[in-house]
One Martini backbone bead per residue (centre of mass of N, CA, C, O) as a GRO file, in nm:
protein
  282
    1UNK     BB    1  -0.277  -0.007   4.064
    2UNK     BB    2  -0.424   0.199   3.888
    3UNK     BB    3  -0.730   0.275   3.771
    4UNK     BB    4  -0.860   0.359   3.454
    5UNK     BB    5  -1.141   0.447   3.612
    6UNK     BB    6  -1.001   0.703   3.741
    7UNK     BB    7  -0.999   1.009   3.838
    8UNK     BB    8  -0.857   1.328   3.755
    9UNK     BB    9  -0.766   1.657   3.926
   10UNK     BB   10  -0.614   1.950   3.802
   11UNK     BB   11  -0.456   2.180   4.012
   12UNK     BB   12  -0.298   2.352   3.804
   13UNK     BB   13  -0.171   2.441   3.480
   14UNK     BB   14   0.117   2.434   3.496
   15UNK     BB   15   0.391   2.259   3.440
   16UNK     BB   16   0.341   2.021   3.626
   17UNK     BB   17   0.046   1.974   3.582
   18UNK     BB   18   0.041   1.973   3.286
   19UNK     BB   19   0.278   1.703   3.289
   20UNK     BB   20   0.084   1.534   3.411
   21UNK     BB   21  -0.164   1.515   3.247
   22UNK     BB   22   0.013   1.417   2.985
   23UNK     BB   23   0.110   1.149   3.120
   24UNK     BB   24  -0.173   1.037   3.193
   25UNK     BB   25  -0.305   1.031   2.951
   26UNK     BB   26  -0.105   0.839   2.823
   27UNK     BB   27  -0.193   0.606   2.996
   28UNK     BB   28  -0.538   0.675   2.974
   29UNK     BB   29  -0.663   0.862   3.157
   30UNK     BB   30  -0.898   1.066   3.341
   31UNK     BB   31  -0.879   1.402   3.283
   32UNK     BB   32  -0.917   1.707   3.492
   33UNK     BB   33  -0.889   2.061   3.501
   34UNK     BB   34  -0.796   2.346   3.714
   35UNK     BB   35  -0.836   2.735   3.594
   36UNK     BB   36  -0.798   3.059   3.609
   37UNK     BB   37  -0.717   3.011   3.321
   38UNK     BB   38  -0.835   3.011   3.014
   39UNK     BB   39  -0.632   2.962   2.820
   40UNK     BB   40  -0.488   2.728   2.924
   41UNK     BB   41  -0.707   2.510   2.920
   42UNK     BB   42  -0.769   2.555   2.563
   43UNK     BB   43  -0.475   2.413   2.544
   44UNK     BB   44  -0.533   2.155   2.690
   45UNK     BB   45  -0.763   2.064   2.494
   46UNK     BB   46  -0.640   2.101   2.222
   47UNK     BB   47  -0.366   1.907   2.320
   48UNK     BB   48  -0.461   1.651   2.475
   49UNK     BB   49  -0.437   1.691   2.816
   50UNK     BB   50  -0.704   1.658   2.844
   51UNK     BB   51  -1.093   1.632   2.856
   52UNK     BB   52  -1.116   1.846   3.103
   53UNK     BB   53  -1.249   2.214   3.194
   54UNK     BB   54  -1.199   2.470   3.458
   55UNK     BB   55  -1.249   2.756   3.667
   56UNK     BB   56  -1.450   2.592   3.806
   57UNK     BB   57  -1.466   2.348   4.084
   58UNK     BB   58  -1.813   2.267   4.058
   59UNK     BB   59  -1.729   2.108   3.774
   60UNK     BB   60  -1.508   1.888   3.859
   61UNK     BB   61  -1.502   1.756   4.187
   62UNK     BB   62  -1.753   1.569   4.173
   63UNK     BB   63  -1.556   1.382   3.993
   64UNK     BB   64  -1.350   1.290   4.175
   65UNK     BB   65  -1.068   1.042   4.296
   66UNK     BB   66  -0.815   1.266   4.214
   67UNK     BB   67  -0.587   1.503   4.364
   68UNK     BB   68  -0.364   1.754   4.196
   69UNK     BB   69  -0.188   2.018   4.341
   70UNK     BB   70  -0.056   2.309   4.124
   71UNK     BB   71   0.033   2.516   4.340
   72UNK     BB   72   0.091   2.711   4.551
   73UNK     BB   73   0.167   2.688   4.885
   74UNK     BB   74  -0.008   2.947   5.005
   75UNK     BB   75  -0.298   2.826   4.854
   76UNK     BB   76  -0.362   2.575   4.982
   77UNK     BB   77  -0.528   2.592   5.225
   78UNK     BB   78  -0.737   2.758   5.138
   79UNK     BB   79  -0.820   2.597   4.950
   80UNK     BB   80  -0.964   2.357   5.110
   81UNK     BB   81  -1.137   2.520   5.277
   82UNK     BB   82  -1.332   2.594   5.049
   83UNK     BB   83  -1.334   2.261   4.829
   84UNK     BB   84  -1.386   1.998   4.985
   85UNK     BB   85  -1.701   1.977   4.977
   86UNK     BB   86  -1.693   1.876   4.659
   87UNK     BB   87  -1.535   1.581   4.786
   88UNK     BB   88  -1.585   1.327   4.758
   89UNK     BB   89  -1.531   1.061   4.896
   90UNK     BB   90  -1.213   0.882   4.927
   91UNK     BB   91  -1.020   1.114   4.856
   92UNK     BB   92  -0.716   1.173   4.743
   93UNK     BB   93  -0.426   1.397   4.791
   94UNK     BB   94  -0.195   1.584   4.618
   95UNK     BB   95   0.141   1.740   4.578
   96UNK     BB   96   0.427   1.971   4.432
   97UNK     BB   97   0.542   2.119   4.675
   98UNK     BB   98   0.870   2.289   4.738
   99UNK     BB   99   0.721   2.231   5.022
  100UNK     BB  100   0.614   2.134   5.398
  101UNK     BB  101   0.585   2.248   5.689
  102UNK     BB  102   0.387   2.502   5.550
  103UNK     BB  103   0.139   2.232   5.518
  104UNK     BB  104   0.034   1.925   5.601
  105UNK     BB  105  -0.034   2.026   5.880
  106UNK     BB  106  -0.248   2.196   5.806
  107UNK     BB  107  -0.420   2.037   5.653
  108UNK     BB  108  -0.467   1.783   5.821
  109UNK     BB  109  -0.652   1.928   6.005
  110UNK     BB  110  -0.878   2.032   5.797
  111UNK     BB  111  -0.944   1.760   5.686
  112UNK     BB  112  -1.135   1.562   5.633
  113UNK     BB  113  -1.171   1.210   5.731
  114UNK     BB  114  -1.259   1.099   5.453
  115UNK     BB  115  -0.989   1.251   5.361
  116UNK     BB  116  -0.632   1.279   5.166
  117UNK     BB  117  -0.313   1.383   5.237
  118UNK     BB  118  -0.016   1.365   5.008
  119UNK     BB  119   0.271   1.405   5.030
  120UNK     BB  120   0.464   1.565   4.718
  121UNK     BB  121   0.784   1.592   4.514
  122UNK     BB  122   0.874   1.674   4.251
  123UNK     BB  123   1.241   1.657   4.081
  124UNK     BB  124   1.093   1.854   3.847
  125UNK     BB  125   1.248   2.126   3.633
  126UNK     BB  126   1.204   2.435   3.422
  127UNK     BB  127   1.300   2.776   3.378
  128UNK     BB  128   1.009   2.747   3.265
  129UNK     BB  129   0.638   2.826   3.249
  130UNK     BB  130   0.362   2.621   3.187
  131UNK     BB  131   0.172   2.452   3.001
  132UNK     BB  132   0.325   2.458   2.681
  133UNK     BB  133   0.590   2.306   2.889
  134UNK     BB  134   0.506   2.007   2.874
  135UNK     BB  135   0.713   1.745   3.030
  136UNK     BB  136   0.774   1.386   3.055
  137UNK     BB  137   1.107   1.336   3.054
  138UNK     BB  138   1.200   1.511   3.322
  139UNK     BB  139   1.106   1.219   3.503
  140UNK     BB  140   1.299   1.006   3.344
  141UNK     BB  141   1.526   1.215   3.579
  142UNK     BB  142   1.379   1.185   3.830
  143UNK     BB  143   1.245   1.251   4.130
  144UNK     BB  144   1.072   1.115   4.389
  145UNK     BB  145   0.873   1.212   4.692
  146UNK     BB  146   0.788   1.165   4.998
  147UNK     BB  147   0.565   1.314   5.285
  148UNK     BB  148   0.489   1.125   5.548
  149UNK     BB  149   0.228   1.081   5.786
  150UNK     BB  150   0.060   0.965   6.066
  151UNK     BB  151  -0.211   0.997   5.880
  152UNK     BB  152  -0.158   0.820   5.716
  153UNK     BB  153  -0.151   0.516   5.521
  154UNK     BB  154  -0.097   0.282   5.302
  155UNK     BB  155  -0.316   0.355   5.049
  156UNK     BB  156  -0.180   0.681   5.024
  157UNK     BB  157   0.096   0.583   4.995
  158UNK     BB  158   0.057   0.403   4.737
  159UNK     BB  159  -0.064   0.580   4.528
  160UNK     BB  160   0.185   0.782   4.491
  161UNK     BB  161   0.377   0.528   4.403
  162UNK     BB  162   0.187   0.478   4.137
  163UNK     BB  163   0.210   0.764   4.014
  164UNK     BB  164   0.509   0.786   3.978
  165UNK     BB  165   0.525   0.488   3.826
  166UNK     BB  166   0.373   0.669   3.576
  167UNK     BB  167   0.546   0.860   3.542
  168UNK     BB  168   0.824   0.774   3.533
  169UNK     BB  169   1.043   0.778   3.784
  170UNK     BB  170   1.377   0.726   3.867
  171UNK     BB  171   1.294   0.760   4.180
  172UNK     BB  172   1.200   0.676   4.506
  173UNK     BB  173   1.085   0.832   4.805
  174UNK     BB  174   1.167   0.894   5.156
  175UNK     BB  175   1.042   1.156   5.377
  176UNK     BB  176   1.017   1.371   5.585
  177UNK     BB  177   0.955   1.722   5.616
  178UNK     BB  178   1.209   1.781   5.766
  179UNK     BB  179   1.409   1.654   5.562
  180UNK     BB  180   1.289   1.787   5.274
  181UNK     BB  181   1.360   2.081   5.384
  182UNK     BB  182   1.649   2.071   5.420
  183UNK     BB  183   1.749   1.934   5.150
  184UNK     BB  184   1.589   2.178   4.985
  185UNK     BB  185   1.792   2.381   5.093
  186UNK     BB  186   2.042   2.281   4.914
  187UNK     BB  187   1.964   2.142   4.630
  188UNK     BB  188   1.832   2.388   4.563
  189UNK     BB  189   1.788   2.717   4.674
  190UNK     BB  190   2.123   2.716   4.710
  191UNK     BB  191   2.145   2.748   4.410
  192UNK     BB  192   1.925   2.928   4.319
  193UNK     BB  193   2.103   3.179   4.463
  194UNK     BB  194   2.381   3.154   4.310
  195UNK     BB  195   2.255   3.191   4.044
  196UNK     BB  196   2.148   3.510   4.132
  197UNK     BB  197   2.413   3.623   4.255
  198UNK     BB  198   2.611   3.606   3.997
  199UNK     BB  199   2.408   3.786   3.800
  200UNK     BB  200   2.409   4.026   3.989
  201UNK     BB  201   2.693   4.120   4.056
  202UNK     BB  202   2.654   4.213   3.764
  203UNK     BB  203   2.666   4.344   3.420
  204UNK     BB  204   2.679   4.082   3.201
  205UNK     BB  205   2.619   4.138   2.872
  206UNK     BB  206   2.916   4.185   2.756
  207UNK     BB  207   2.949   3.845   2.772
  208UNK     BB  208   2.801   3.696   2.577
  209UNK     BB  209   3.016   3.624   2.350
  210UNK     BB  210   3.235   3.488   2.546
  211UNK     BB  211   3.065   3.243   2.651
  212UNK     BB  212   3.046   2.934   2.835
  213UNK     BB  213   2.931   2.695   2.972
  214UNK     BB  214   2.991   2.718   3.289
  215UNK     BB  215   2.788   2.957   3.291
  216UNK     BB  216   2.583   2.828   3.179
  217UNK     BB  217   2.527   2.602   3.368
  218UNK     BB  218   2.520   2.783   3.652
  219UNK     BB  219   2.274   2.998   3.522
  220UNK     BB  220   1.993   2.850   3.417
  221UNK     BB  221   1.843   2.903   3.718
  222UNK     BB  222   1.825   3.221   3.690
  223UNK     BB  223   1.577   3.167   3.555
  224UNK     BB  224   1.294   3.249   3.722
  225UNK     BB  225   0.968   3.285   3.954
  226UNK     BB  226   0.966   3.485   4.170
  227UNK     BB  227   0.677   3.442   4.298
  228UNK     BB  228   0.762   3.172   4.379
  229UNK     BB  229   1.070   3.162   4.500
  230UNK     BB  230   0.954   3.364   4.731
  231UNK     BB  231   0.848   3.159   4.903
  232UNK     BB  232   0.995   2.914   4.935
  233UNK     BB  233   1.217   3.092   5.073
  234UNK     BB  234   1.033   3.184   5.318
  235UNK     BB  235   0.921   2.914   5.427
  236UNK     BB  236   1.253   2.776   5.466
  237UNK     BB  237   1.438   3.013   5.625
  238UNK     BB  238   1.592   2.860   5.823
  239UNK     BB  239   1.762   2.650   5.620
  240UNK     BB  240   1.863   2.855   5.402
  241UNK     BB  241   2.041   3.045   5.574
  242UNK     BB  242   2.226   2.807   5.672
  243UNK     BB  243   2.331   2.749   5.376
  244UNK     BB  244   2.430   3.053   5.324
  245UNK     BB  245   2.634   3.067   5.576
  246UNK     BB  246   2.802   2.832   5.494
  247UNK     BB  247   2.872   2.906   5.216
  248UNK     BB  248   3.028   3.212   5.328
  249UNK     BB  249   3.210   2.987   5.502
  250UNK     BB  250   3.367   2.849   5.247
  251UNK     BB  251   3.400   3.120   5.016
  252UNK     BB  252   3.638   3.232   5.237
  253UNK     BB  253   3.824   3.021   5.238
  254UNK     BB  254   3.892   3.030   4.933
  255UNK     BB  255   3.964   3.335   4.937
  256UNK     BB  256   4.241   3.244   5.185
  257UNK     BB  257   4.379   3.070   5.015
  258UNK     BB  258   4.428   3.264   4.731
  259UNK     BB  259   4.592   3.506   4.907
  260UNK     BB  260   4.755   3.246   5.009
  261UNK     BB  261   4.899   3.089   4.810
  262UNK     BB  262   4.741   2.771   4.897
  263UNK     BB  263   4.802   2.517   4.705
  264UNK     BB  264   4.731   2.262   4.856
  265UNK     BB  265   4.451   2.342   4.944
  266UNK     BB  266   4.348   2.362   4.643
  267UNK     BB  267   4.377   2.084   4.576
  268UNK     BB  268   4.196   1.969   4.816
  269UNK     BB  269   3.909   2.092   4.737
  270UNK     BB  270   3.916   1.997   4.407
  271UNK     BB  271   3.917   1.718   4.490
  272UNK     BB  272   3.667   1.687   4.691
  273UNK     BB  273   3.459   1.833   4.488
  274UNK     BB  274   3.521   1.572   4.298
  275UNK     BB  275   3.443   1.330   4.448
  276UNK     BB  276   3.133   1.428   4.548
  277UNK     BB  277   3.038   1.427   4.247
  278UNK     BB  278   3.012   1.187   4.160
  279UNK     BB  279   2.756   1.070   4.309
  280UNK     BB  280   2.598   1.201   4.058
  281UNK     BB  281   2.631   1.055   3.844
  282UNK     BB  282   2.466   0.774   3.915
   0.00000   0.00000   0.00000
């Protein structure tokens, strides 16, 4: 397990950023944070998420053991290129990002021999943002990703999942970059596609008073951040493409199915989506 004595450093102060350092706190472990909001910063020192803040990363990026990149995912290549030199040697480096192929490799490319970027993904969070909502129970039903390659380490690929199992998530997995954008080209992507388009279909504030549960779960996760979802969306592009081509050639079918009358197809469809869907109660 990791080590007391060990510091963190986490970038970007966001939702996950801010939940990771709440967690570590409870941990025991000693966090420090960097963030261009200098509110965000005072708040989380505030409610003792952090020990130490700063906007500036040459003030506490020297003192980091191991650090967690809470940032946007295009401008991760970015700080790397930019703050890599503030940290000392055979540190560890990993991140929350939505999206790994137009990422890891490219980091990996240029980071220092002696510095180690272990690609991981919490698949965890909720329709607000900032840290004000750090939440670490969120983690405590939900997955975590690693998305090793073959530049990685057994002792890197190692923190990542003492990291995980210290923040004590639910499940910790392995996939390859490609397999995990794959994965959450469907998963995630394009979930939020359907309830996004949805919400757009019409304009139905005059149905509040009206609403069951369905369209509430439905629709949860239409609260978007506009400006992340927009990147993530772009970077997937390729998978998420083809997610939403199957996804309207399935509702298409359903469509062809109701116009002609065919309630066998129609209950055969309903049987296969309760049965598929068992799998996820587990």
């Amino acid at each position: 397990m990791i080590e007391k004595n060990k510091r963190f450093c986490i970038v970007g102060l966001g939702l996950l950023g801010g939940s990771y350092a709440k967690g570590l706190k409870e941990k025991g472990y000693i966090v420090d944070a960097i963030d261009l909001n200098e509110e965000s910063i005072h708040y989380a020192c505030e409610n003792h998420l952090i020990d130490s803040g700063s906007t500036h990363c040459e003030e506490l990026l020297p003192h980091a053991d191991y650090v967690i990149l809470g940032l946007y995912p295009t401008l991760i290549v970015e700080w790397i290129k930019t703050n890599q030199y503030l940290l000392k040697e055979n540190v560890f480096i990993t991140d929350v990002s939505g999206v790994k192929r137009a990422i890891v490799e490219d980091v990996q490319a240029i980071l220092r021999d002696d510095l180690e970027f272990i690609a991981s993904h919490p698949m965890a969070g909720r329709e607000v943002s900032g840290v004000k909502f750090s939440n670490t129970e969120m983690f405590k039903v939900a997955n975590f990703i690693i998305t090793p390659t073959a530049q990685n380490t057994p002792q890197g690929i190692a923190f990542v999942n003492d990291l995980a199992q210290l923040l004590e998530f639910k499940r910790i997995t392995t996939l390859t970059c490609e397999e995990h954008d794959k994965m959450i080209g469907f998963l995630s992507q394009l979930t939020h596609v359907i309830a996004v388009t949805l919400m757009n279909t019409n304009d139905n504030s005059h149905l509040v008073e009206y609403t069951g549960d369905s369209f509430r779960d439905l629709t949860r996760i239409a609260k978007i951040n506009e400006n992340l979802w927009s990147e993530l969306f772009l970077l997937n592009k390729d998978y998420l493409l083809e997610e939403i081509d199957d996804f309207m050639k399935e509702l298409s079918h359903f469509r062809d199915t109701l116009y002609n009358d065919d309630t066998e197809e129609m209950k055969r469809l309903f049987i296969q989506s309760t049965n598929r869907r068992k799998y996820f109660d587990q």
